[in-house]
Amino acid sequence: MTATTAQVPLRRATRAPLGRLLRSELRMVLRRPRTLVGLGLLALVPVVAGIGIAIATADGPGELGGDVLASLAAGNGLLLPIFALTMAMAMLLPLTGAMLAADALAGEAAHGTLRGLLVAPVGRARLVAVKAFGVAAVSLLAVALMAVTGTITGLILLGGDGMITTSGTTLPFLDGLGRVLLTVLLVTVQVWAVAAVALAMSAWTEHPLVVVVVSLGVVIVSGVLSVIPALDWLTPALITTSWQGIAAVVQDPVPWDTLGTGLLRAACYIVIGYSIALSRTLTRDG
C-alpha cells in the first residue's frame, strides 16, 4: 500500500494562462448579439450627424442648434468625430458602459454561471480583473469605431484638409487627427468611470436591468445637481462634471489643466468602483 501510494504522482493545481482568459472573455462579449447591435448603432451615429450637418449647410451656414462644434464642422470634417463623441457622452456611451458592466457580473449571476466561476479554481481577484478587461476593451472599441466612422464621414461629406479650432487657428491634418485621438482617450476614460460604477453595482445584484437603470440614474442626477448654483460645492465630486470640458480639445492651445482634472476625477471613480466590485466578489458565496 505504501509503495503504491508513493508511486502516485502528486497532481498540482493548474490555472489557465491570463492571456487565454482575457481572449476568452473578449470573444464571449463580442459574440453577444446585443453587443454587436450596440456597436453597429454607435458607429452609425457620426454618419447620421454628418449627413444632417451636410444637409443643413448645403446652401451656406445654417441653424445647427447653437452647437459650436456643429457650426464649425462644415468644411471642417475632422471636427465631426469630436462632435459625435461629445454628443454621445450625454447618454449613448454611458449606457454602453453600463450595459457591458451589467452583463459582466449581474448577467452571469442571472444565468447561473457566476456561481460556477466563483467555485472554480480561478482566483476571484483574477475573475474581476478579467471581467473589467472585457468591459474596458469593448468600451474602447465602441469609442474607436465612432471616431473612425466619424473621421471618414467627415472627410467625405464635409471636406477639409486640416482642422479649424474654436480659437480661429488652423491645424495641419496630422495635428487635427491627433486631437481626434486625444478625444478618444478622454471619452474612453470617462466611459470607463461609468462602467466602474456599474460594475460595483453589478457585483451586488443578479438583475442586469437594475444595474443599467441605477447607473443611468447616477448620470442623470449628477447632471441635474451640476446646474444647481446652491450645490456648486458638490460639483467637483460629480461624475459628469468633466464631460462638457472634453470639447476643449479643439481649442488652441489645449487647456491641459482642465482635461487633466477630468482624467483624475474619472480615475478616482474607476479605482473606487473596481475596489467595491472586488471587495464584494471576494466575500460573496454565490
mmCIF file of C-alpha atoms in Angstrom:
data_model
loop_
_atom_site.group_PDB
_atom_site.id
_atom_site.type_symbol
_atom_site.label_atom_id
_atom_site.label_comp_id
_atom_site.label_asym_id
_atom_site.label_seq_id
_atom_site.Cartn_x
_atom_site.Cartn_y
_atom_site.Cartn_z
ATOM 1 C CA MET A 1 0.000 0.000 0.000
ATOM 2 C CA THR A 2 2.748 2.400 0.939
ATOM 3 C CA ALA A 3 4.799 1.628 -2.121
ATOM 4 C CA THR A 4 1.806 2.023 -4.394
ATOM 5 C CA THR A 5 0.887 5.309 -2.799
ATOM 6 C CA ALA A 6 4.415 6.558 -3.167
ATOM 7 C CA GLN A 7 4.341 5.837 -6.882
ATOM 8 C CA VAL A 8 1.242 8.002 -7.461
ATOM 9 C CA PRO A 9 2.420 11.405 -8.685
ATOM 10 C CA LEU A 10 1.061 14.427 -6.931
ATOM 11 C CA ARG A 11 -1.268 16.498 -9.119
ATOM 12 C CA ARG A 12 -0.654 20.188 -8.970
ATOM 13 C CA ALA A 13 -3.471 22.642 -9.371
ATOM 14 C CA THR A 14 -3.125 24.465 -12.641
ATOM 15 C CA ARG A 15 -4.508 27.803 -13.690
ATOM 16 C CA ALA A 16 -5.350 28.901 -17.185
ATOM 17 C CA PRO A 17 -2.915 31.471 -18.587
ATOM 18 C CA LEU A 18 -4.125 35.023 -18.118
ATOM 19 C CA GLY A 19 -3.856 35.735 -21.822
ATOM 20 C CA ARG A 20 -6.188 32.851 -22.621
ATOM 21 C CA LEU A 21 -8.726 34.085 -20.072
ATOM 22 C CA LEU A 22 -8.649 37.598 -21.496
ATOM 23 C CA ARG A 23 -9.115 36.371 -25.057
ATOM 24 C CA SER A 24 -11.945 34.088 -23.979
ATOM 25 C CA GLU A 25 -13.722 36.925 -22.169
ATOM 26 C CA LEU A 26 -13.340 39.253 -25.125
ATOM 27 C CA ARG A 27 -14.700 36.640 -27.544
ATOM 28 C CA MET A 28 -17.653 35.952 -25.271
ATOM 29 C CA VAL A 29 -18.572 39.632 -25.009
ATOM 30 C CA LEU A 30 -18.221 40.262 -28.741
ATOM 31 C CA ARG A 31 -20.353 37.226 -29.597
ATOM 32 C CA ARG A 32 -23.381 38.603 -27.791
ATOM 33 C CA PRO A 33 -25.906 39.874 -30.364
ATOM 34 C CA ARG A 34 -26.776 42.917 -28.244
ATOM 35 C CA THR A 35 -23.101 43.893 -28.133
ATOM 36 C CA LEU A 36 -22.757 43.714 -31.908
ATOM 37 C CA VAL A 37 -26.021 45.609 -32.449
ATOM 38 C CA GLY A 38 -24.922 48.289 -29.978
ATOM 39 C CA LEU A 39 -21.535 48.710 -31.656
ATOM 40 C CA GLY A 40 -23.197 48.964 -35.056
ATOM 41 C CA LEU A 41 -25.637 51.632 -33.901
ATOM 42 C CA LEU A 42 -22.872 53.650 -32.259
ATOM 43 C CA ALA A 43 -20.829 53.501 -35.465
ATOM 44 C CA LEU A 44 -23.804 54.967 -37.341
ATOM 45 C CA VAL A 45 -24.172 57.977 -35.020
ATOM 46 C CA PRO A 46 -21.379 60.048 -36.678
ATOM 47 C CA VAL A 47 -22.695 59.096 -40.123
ATOM 48 C CA VAL A 48 -26.196 60.363 -39.313
ATOM 49 C CA ALA A 49 -24.754 63.502 -37.700
ATOM 50 C CA GLY A 50 -22.537 64.146 -40.723
ATOM 51 C CA ILE A 51 -25.443 63.766 -43.151
ATOM 52 C CA GLY A 52 -27.549 66.139 -41.068
ATOM 53 C CA ILE A 53 -24.807 68.773 -40.927
ATOM 54 C CA ALA A 54 -24.105 68.417 -44.655
ATOM 55 C CA ILE A 55 -27.790 68.935 -45.492
ATOM 56 C CA ALA A 56 -28.151 71.859 -43.084
ATOM 57 C CA THR A 57 -25.105 73.654 -44.537
ATOM 58 C CA ALA A 58 -25.650 72.764 -48.199
ATOM 59 C CA ASP A 59 -26.759 76.330 -49.027
ATOM 60 C CA GLY A 60 -24.352 78.006 -46.651
ATOM 61 C CA PRO A 61 -24.127 78.276 -42.866
ATOM 62 C CA GLY A 62 -27.421 77.272 -41.288
ATOM 63 C CA GLU A 63 -29.010 76.911 -37.910
ATOM 64 C CA LEU A 64 -27.495 73.934 -36.088
ATOM 65 C CA GLY A 65 -28.994 74.365 -32.676
ATOM 66 C CA GLY A 66 -26.304 76.737 -31.450
ATOM 67 C CA ASP A 67 -23.697 73.981 -31.023
ATOM 68 C CA VAL A 68 -20.256 75.470 -31.667
ATOM 69 C CA LEU A 69 -18.687 72.243 -32.936
ATOM 70 C CA ALA A 70 -21.589 71.524 -35.284
ATOM 71 C CA SER A 71 -21.454 75.082 -36.634
ATOM 72 C CA LEU A 72 -17.721 74.773 -37.357
ATOM 73 C CA ALA A 73 -17.975 71.288 -38.875
ATOM 74 C CA ALA A 74 -18.972 72.481 -42.359
ATOM 75 C CA GLY A 75 -15.799 72.218 -44.424
ATOM 76 C CA ASN A 76 -14.018 71.044 -41.299
ATOM 77 C CA GLY A 77 -14.519 67.283 -41.422
ATOM 78 C CA LEU A 78 -12.137 66.365 -38.604
ATOM 79 C CA LEU A 79 -14.480 68.075 -36.161
ATOM 80 C CA LEU A 80 -17.277 65.594 -36.895
ATOM 81 C CA PRO A 81 -15.872 62.690 -34.796
ATOM 82 C CA ILE A 82 -15.239 65.061 -31.892
ATOM 83 C CA PHE A 83 -18.774 66.447 -32.159
ATOM 84 C CA ALA A 84 -20.267 62.939 -32.348
ATOM 85 C CA LEU A 85 -18.298 61.662 -29.354
ATOM 86 C CA THR A 86 -19.147 64.630 -27.144
ATOM 87 C CA MET A 87 -22.798 64.313 -28.164
ATOM 88 C CA ALA A 88 -22.821 60.573 -27.408
ATOM 89 C CA MET A 89 -21.364 61.203 -23.945
ATOM 90 C CA ALA A 90 -24.717 62.660 -22.953
ATOM 91 C CA MET A 91 -26.320 59.189 -22.853
ATOM 92 C CA LEU A 92 -25.334 56.636 -25.509
ATOM 93 C CA LEU A 93 -21.771 55.875 -24.408
ATOM 94 C CA PRO A 94 -22.575 55.816 -20.650
ATOM 95 C CA LEU A 95 -25.425 53.431 -21.482
ATOM 96 C CA THR A 96 -22.992 51.221 -23.397
ATOM 97 C CA GLY A 97 -20.541 51.076 -20.497
ATOM 98 C CA ALA A 98 -23.335 50.350 -18.020
ATOM 99 C CA MET A 99 -24.755 47.531 -20.159
ATOM 100 C CA LEU A 100 -21.362 45.889 -20.550
ATOM 101 C CA ALA A 101 -20.706 46.062 -16.812
ATOM 102 C CA ALA A 102 -24.193 44.762 -16.026
ATOM 103 C CA ASP A 103 -23.613 41.695 -18.192
ATOM 104 C CA ALA A 104 -20.166 41.100 -16.696
ATOM 105 C CA LEU A 105 -21.293 40.055 -13.199
ATOM 106 C CA ALA A 106 -25.051 40.511 -12.746
ATOM 107 C CA GLY A 107 -25.699 38.924 -16.130
ATOM 108 C CA GLU A 108 -23.568 35.925 -15.207
ATOM 109 C CA ALA A 109 -25.429 35.634 -11.897
ATOM 110 C CA ALA A 110 -28.816 35.843 -13.630
ATOM 111 C CA HIS A 111 -27.874 32.976 -15.953
ATOM 112 C CA GLY A 112 -26.479 30.886 -13.083
ATOM 113 C CA THR A 113 -22.939 30.828 -14.456
ATOM 114 C CA LEU A 114 -21.357 33.141 -11.883
ATOM 115 C CA ARG A 115 -21.652 30.531 -9.105
ATOM 116 C CA GLY A 116 -19.609 28.109 -11.182
ATOM 117 C CA LEU A 117 -16.972 30.762 -11.786
ATOM 118 C CA LEU A 118 -16.783 31.565 -8.068
ATOM 119 C CA VAL A 119 -16.180 27.933 -7.052
ATOM 120 C CA ALA A 120 -13.797 27.211 -9.937
ATOM 121 C CA PRO A 121 -10.035 27.145 -9.275
ATOM 122 C CA VAL A 122 -9.680 30.700 -10.532
ATOM 123 C CA GLY A 123 -8.810 33.493 -8.143
ATOM 124 C CA ARG A 124 -11.693 35.863 -7.537
ATOM 125 C CA ALA A 125 -9.459 38.883 -7.940
ATOM 126 C CA ARG A 126 -8.397 37.414 -11.270
ATOM 127 C CA LEU A 127 -12.040 36.947 -12.218
ATOM 128 C CA VAL A 128 -12.859 40.592 -11.523
ATOM 129 C CA ALA A 129 -9.770 41.674 -13.478
ATOM 130 C CA VAL A 130 -10.819 39.600 -16.484
ATOM 131 C CA LYS A 131 -14.385 40.954 -16.369
ATOM 132 C CA ALA A 132 -13.080 44.518 -16.038
ATOM 133 C CA PHE A 133 -10.796 43.942 -19.022
ATOM 134 C CA GLY A 134 -13.714 42.795 -21.163
ATOM 135 C CA VAL A 135 -15.765 45.854 -20.244
ATOM 136 C CA ALA A 136 -12.852 48.241 -20.819
ATOM 137 C CA ALA A 137 -11.798 46.691 -24.136
ATOM 138 C CA VAL A 138 -15.265 46.756 -25.698
ATOM 139 C CA SER A 139 -15.878 50.293 -24.393
ATOM 140 C CA LEU A 140 -12.658 51.393 -26.103
ATOM 141 C CA LEU A 141 -13.748 49.587 -29.265
ATOM 142 C CA ALA A 142 -17.084 51.426 -29.241
ATOM 143 C CA VAL A 143 -15.432 54.828 -28.912
ATOM 144 C CA ALA A 144 -12.809 53.976 -31.548
ATOM 145 C CA LEU A 145 -15.495 52.840 -34.004
ATOM 146 C CA MET A 146 -17.300 56.149 -33.606
ATOM 147 C CA ALA A 147 -14.059 58.036 -34.170
ATOM 148 C CA VAL A 148 -13.207 56.056 -37.317
ATOM 149 C CA THR A 149 -16.634 56.333 -38.920
ATOM 150 C CA GLY A 150 -16.829 59.983 -37.887
ATOM 151 C CA THR A 151 -13.457 60.805 -39.427
ATOM 152 C CA ILE A 152 -14.226 59.020 -42.695
ATOM 153 C CA THR A 153 -17.711 60.531 -42.922
ATOM 154 C CA GLY A 154 -16.449 63.998 -42.059
ATOM 155 C CA LEU A 155 -13.730 63.958 -44.705
ATOM 156 C CA ILE A 156 -16.119 62.628 -47.371
ATOM 157 C CA LEU A 157 -19.199 64.760 -46.653
ATOM 158 C CA LEU A 158 -17.745 67.894 -45.082
ATOM 159 C CA GLY A 159 -14.251 68.035 -46.551
ATOM 160 C CA GLY A 160 -11.276 69.921 -45.223
ATOM 161 C CA ASP A 161 -7.572 69.085 -45.141
ATOM 162 C CA GLY A 162 -6.957 70.208 -41.570
ATOM 163 C CA MET A 163 -8.844 71.366 -38.505
ATOM 164 C CA ILE A 164 -10.115 74.853 -37.741
ATOM 165 C CA THR A 165 -10.130 75.263 -33.970
ATOM 166 C CA THR A 166 -12.588 77.259 -31.911
ATOM 167 C CA SER A 167 -9.723 79.707 -31.324
ATOM 168 C CA GLY A 168 -9.672 80.518 -35.046
ATOM 169 C CA THR A 169 -6.373 78.816 -35.845
ATOM 170 C CA THR A 170 -5.926 76.099 -38.478
ATOM 171 C CA LEU A 171 -4.141 72.894 -37.576
ATOM 172 C CA PRO A 172 -2.451 70.602 -40.128
ATOM 173 C CA PHE A 173 -4.167 67.304 -40.880
ATOM 174 C CA LEU A 174 -1.937 65.202 -38.616
ATOM 175 C CA ASP A 175 -2.325 67.632 -35.724
ATOM 176 C CA GLY A 176 -6.094 67.594 -36.220
ATOM 177 C CA LEU A 177 -6.042 63.804 -36.251
ATOM 178 C CA GLY A 178 -4.093 63.943 -33.011
ATOM 179 C CA ARG A 179 -6.920 65.974 -31.459
ATOM 180 C CA VAL A 180 -9.365 63.249 -32.534
ATOM 181 C CA LEU A 181 -7.200 60.604 -30.868
ATOM 182 C CA LEU A 182 -6.988 62.740 -27.735
ATOM 183 C CA THR A 183 -10.788 62.932 -27.706
ATOM 184 C CA VAL A 184 -10.956 59.135 -27.982
ATOM 185 C CA LEU A 185 -8.711 58.843 -24.920
ATOM 186 C CA LEU A 186 -10.685 61.352 -22.862
ATOM 187 C CA VAL A 187 -14.085 59.912 -23.759
ATOM 188 C CA THR A 188 -12.945 56.327 -23.176
ATOM 189 C CA VAL A 189 -11.686 57.102 -19.676
ATOM 190 C CA GLN A 190 -14.994 58.782 -18.804
ATOM 191 C CA VAL A 191 -16.922 55.752 -20.099
ATOM 192 C CA TRP A 192 -14.640 53.524 -18.001
ATOM 193 C CA ALA A 193 -15.604 55.585 -14.954
ATOM 194 C CA VAL A 194 -19.321 54.957 -15.573
ATOM 195 C CA ALA A 195 -18.602 51.284 -16.227
ATOM 196 C CA ALA A 196 -16.672 51.017 -12.947
ATOM 197 C CA VAL A 197 -19.650 52.379 -11.022
ATOM 198 C CA ALA A 198 -21.918 49.959 -12.879
ATOM 199 C CA LEU A 199 -19.576 47.032 -12.192
ATOM 200 C CA ALA A 200 -19.639 47.835 -8.482
ATOM 201 C CA MET A 201 -23.435 47.642 -8.539
ATOM 202 C CA SER A 202 -23.305 44.582 -10.779
ATOM 203 C CA ALA A 203 -21.437 42.722 -8.048
ATOM 204 C CA TRP A 204 -24.326 43.312 -5.609
ATOM 205 C CA THR A 205 -27.313 42.180 -7.679
ATOM 206 C CA GLU A 206 -28.443 39.433 -10.024
ATOM 207 C CA HIS A 207 -30.552 41.753 -12.182
ATOM 208 C CA PRO A 208 -28.650 43.450 -15.051
ATOM 209 C CA LEU A 209 -31.536 45.831 -15.745
ATOM 210 C CA VAL A 210 -31.264 47.202 -12.212
ATOM 211 C CA VAL A 211 -27.583 47.954 -12.816
ATOM 212 C CA VAL A 212 -28.321 49.821 -16.047
ATOM 213 C CA VAL A 213 -31.165 51.843 -14.542
ATOM 214 C CA VAL A 214 -29.225 52.813 -11.425
ATOM 215 C CA SER A 215 -26.122 53.714 -13.449
ATOM 216 C CA LEU A 216 -28.091 55.986 -15.762
ATOM 217 C CA GLY A 217 -29.825 57.397 -12.698
ATOM 218 C CA VAL A 218 -26.441 58.347 -11.268
ATOM 219 C CA VAL A 219 -25.536 60.073 -14.541
ATOM 220 C CA ILE A 220 -28.855 61.954 -14.758
ATOM 221 C CA VAL A 221 -28.837 63.028 -11.105
ATOM 222 C CA SER A 222 -25.227 64.194 -11.423
ATOM 223 C CA GLY A 223 -26.174 66.290 -14.438
ATOM 224 C CA VAL A 224 -29.104 67.858 -12.590
ATOM 225 C CA LEU A 225 -27.089 68.614 -9.457
ATOM 226 C CA SER A 226 -24.331 70.231 -11.512
ATOM 227 C CA VAL A 227 -26.671 73.014 -12.730
ATOM 228 C CA ILE A 228 -27.974 73.981 -9.283
ATOM 229 C CA PRO A 229 -25.974 77.046 -8.111
ATOM 230 C CA ALA A 230 -26.541 76.283 -4.425
ATOM 231 C CA LEU A 231 -24.733 72.958 -4.893
ATOM 232 C CA ASP A 232 -21.587 74.296 -6.526
ATOM 233 C CA TRP A 233 -19.555 72.795 -3.685
ATOM 234 C CA LEU A 234 -20.675 69.349 -4.852
ATOM 235 C CA THR A 235 -19.700 69.840 -8.500
ATOM 236 C CA PRO A 236 -16.058 68.598 -8.230
ATOM 237 C CA ALA A 237 -17.307 65.219 -6.984
ATOM 238 C CA LEU A 238 -19.935 64.619 -9.690
ATOM 239 C CA ILE A 239 -19.119 62.056 -12.372
ATOM 240 C CA THR A 240 -20.465 64.241 -15.206
ATOM 241 C CA THR A 241 -18.565 67.402 -14.267
ATOM 242 C CA SER A 242 -15.797 66.959 -16.863
ATOM 243 C CA TRP A 243 -17.906 65.751 -19.768
ATOM 244 C CA GLN A 244 -18.666 69.155 -21.219
ATOM 245 C CA GLY A 245 -14.994 70.073 -20.960
ATOM 246 C CA ILE A 246 -13.974 67.372 -23.444
ATOM 247 C CA ALA A 247 -14.893 69.741 -26.286
ATOM 248 C CA ALA A 248 -11.956 71.897 -25.171
ATOM 249 C CA VAL A 249 -9.672 69.644 -27.261
ATOM 250 C CA VAL A 250 -10.495 71.866 -30.252
ATOM 251 C CA GLN A 251 -9.087 74.934 -28.537
ATOM 252 C CA ASP A 252 -5.618 76.210 -29.367
ATOM 253 C CA PRO A 253 -3.684 75.829 -27.161
ATOM 254 C CA VAL A 254 -5.234 72.824 -25.437
ATOM 255 C CA PRO A 255 -6.215 73.537 -21.772
ATOM 256 C CA TRP A 256 -4.275 70.609 -20.322
ATOM 257 C CA ASP A 257 -5.065 71.557 -16.716
ATOM 258 C CA THR A 258 -8.802 71.249 -17.283
ATOM 259 C CA LEU A 259 -8.511 67.986 -19.200
ATOM 260 C CA GLY A 260 -6.089 66.570 -16.638
ATOM 261 C CA THR A 261 -8.511 67.324 -13.817
ATOM 262 C CA GLY A 262 -11.225 65.462 -15.698
ATOM 263 C CA LEU A 263 -8.967 62.436 -16.143
ATOM 264 C CA LEU A 264 -8.071 62.463 -12.452
ATOM 265 C CA ARG A 265 -11.742 62.599 -11.433
ATOM 266 C CA ALA A 266 -12.565 59.682 -13.724
ATOM 267 C CA ALA A 267 -9.588 57.716 -12.388
ATOM 268 C CA CYS A 268 -10.909 58.141 -8.845
ATOM 269 C CA TYR A 269 -14.288 56.708 -9.888
ATOM 270 C CA ILE A 270 -12.536 53.816 -11.640
ATOM 271 C CA VAL A 271 -10.479 52.927 -8.577
ATOM 272 C CA ILE A 272 -13.429 53.223 -6.193
ATOM 273 C CA GLY A 273 -15.817 51.299 -8.463
ATOM 274 C CA TYR A 274 -13.465 48.408 -9.130
ATOM 275 C CA SER A 275 -12.439 48.271 -5.458
ATOM 276 C CA ILE A 276 -16.077 47.868 -4.407
ATOM 277 C CA ALA A 277 -16.649 45.219 -7.082
ATOM 278 C CA LEU A 278 -13.549 43.319 -5.950
ATOM 279 C CA SER A 279 -14.473 43.534 -2.276
ATOM 280 C CA ARG A 280 -17.964 42.213 -2.923
ATOM 281 C CA THR A 281 -16.745 39.394 -5.187
ATOM 282 C CA LEU A 282 -14.182 38.263 -2.638
ATOM 283 C CA THR A 283 -16.846 37.936 0.067
ATOM 284 C CA ARG A 284 -19.904 36.650 -1.821
ATOM 285 C CA ASP A 285 -20.817 32.967 -1.631
ATOM 286 C CA GLY A 286 -22.805 32.659 -4.839
#
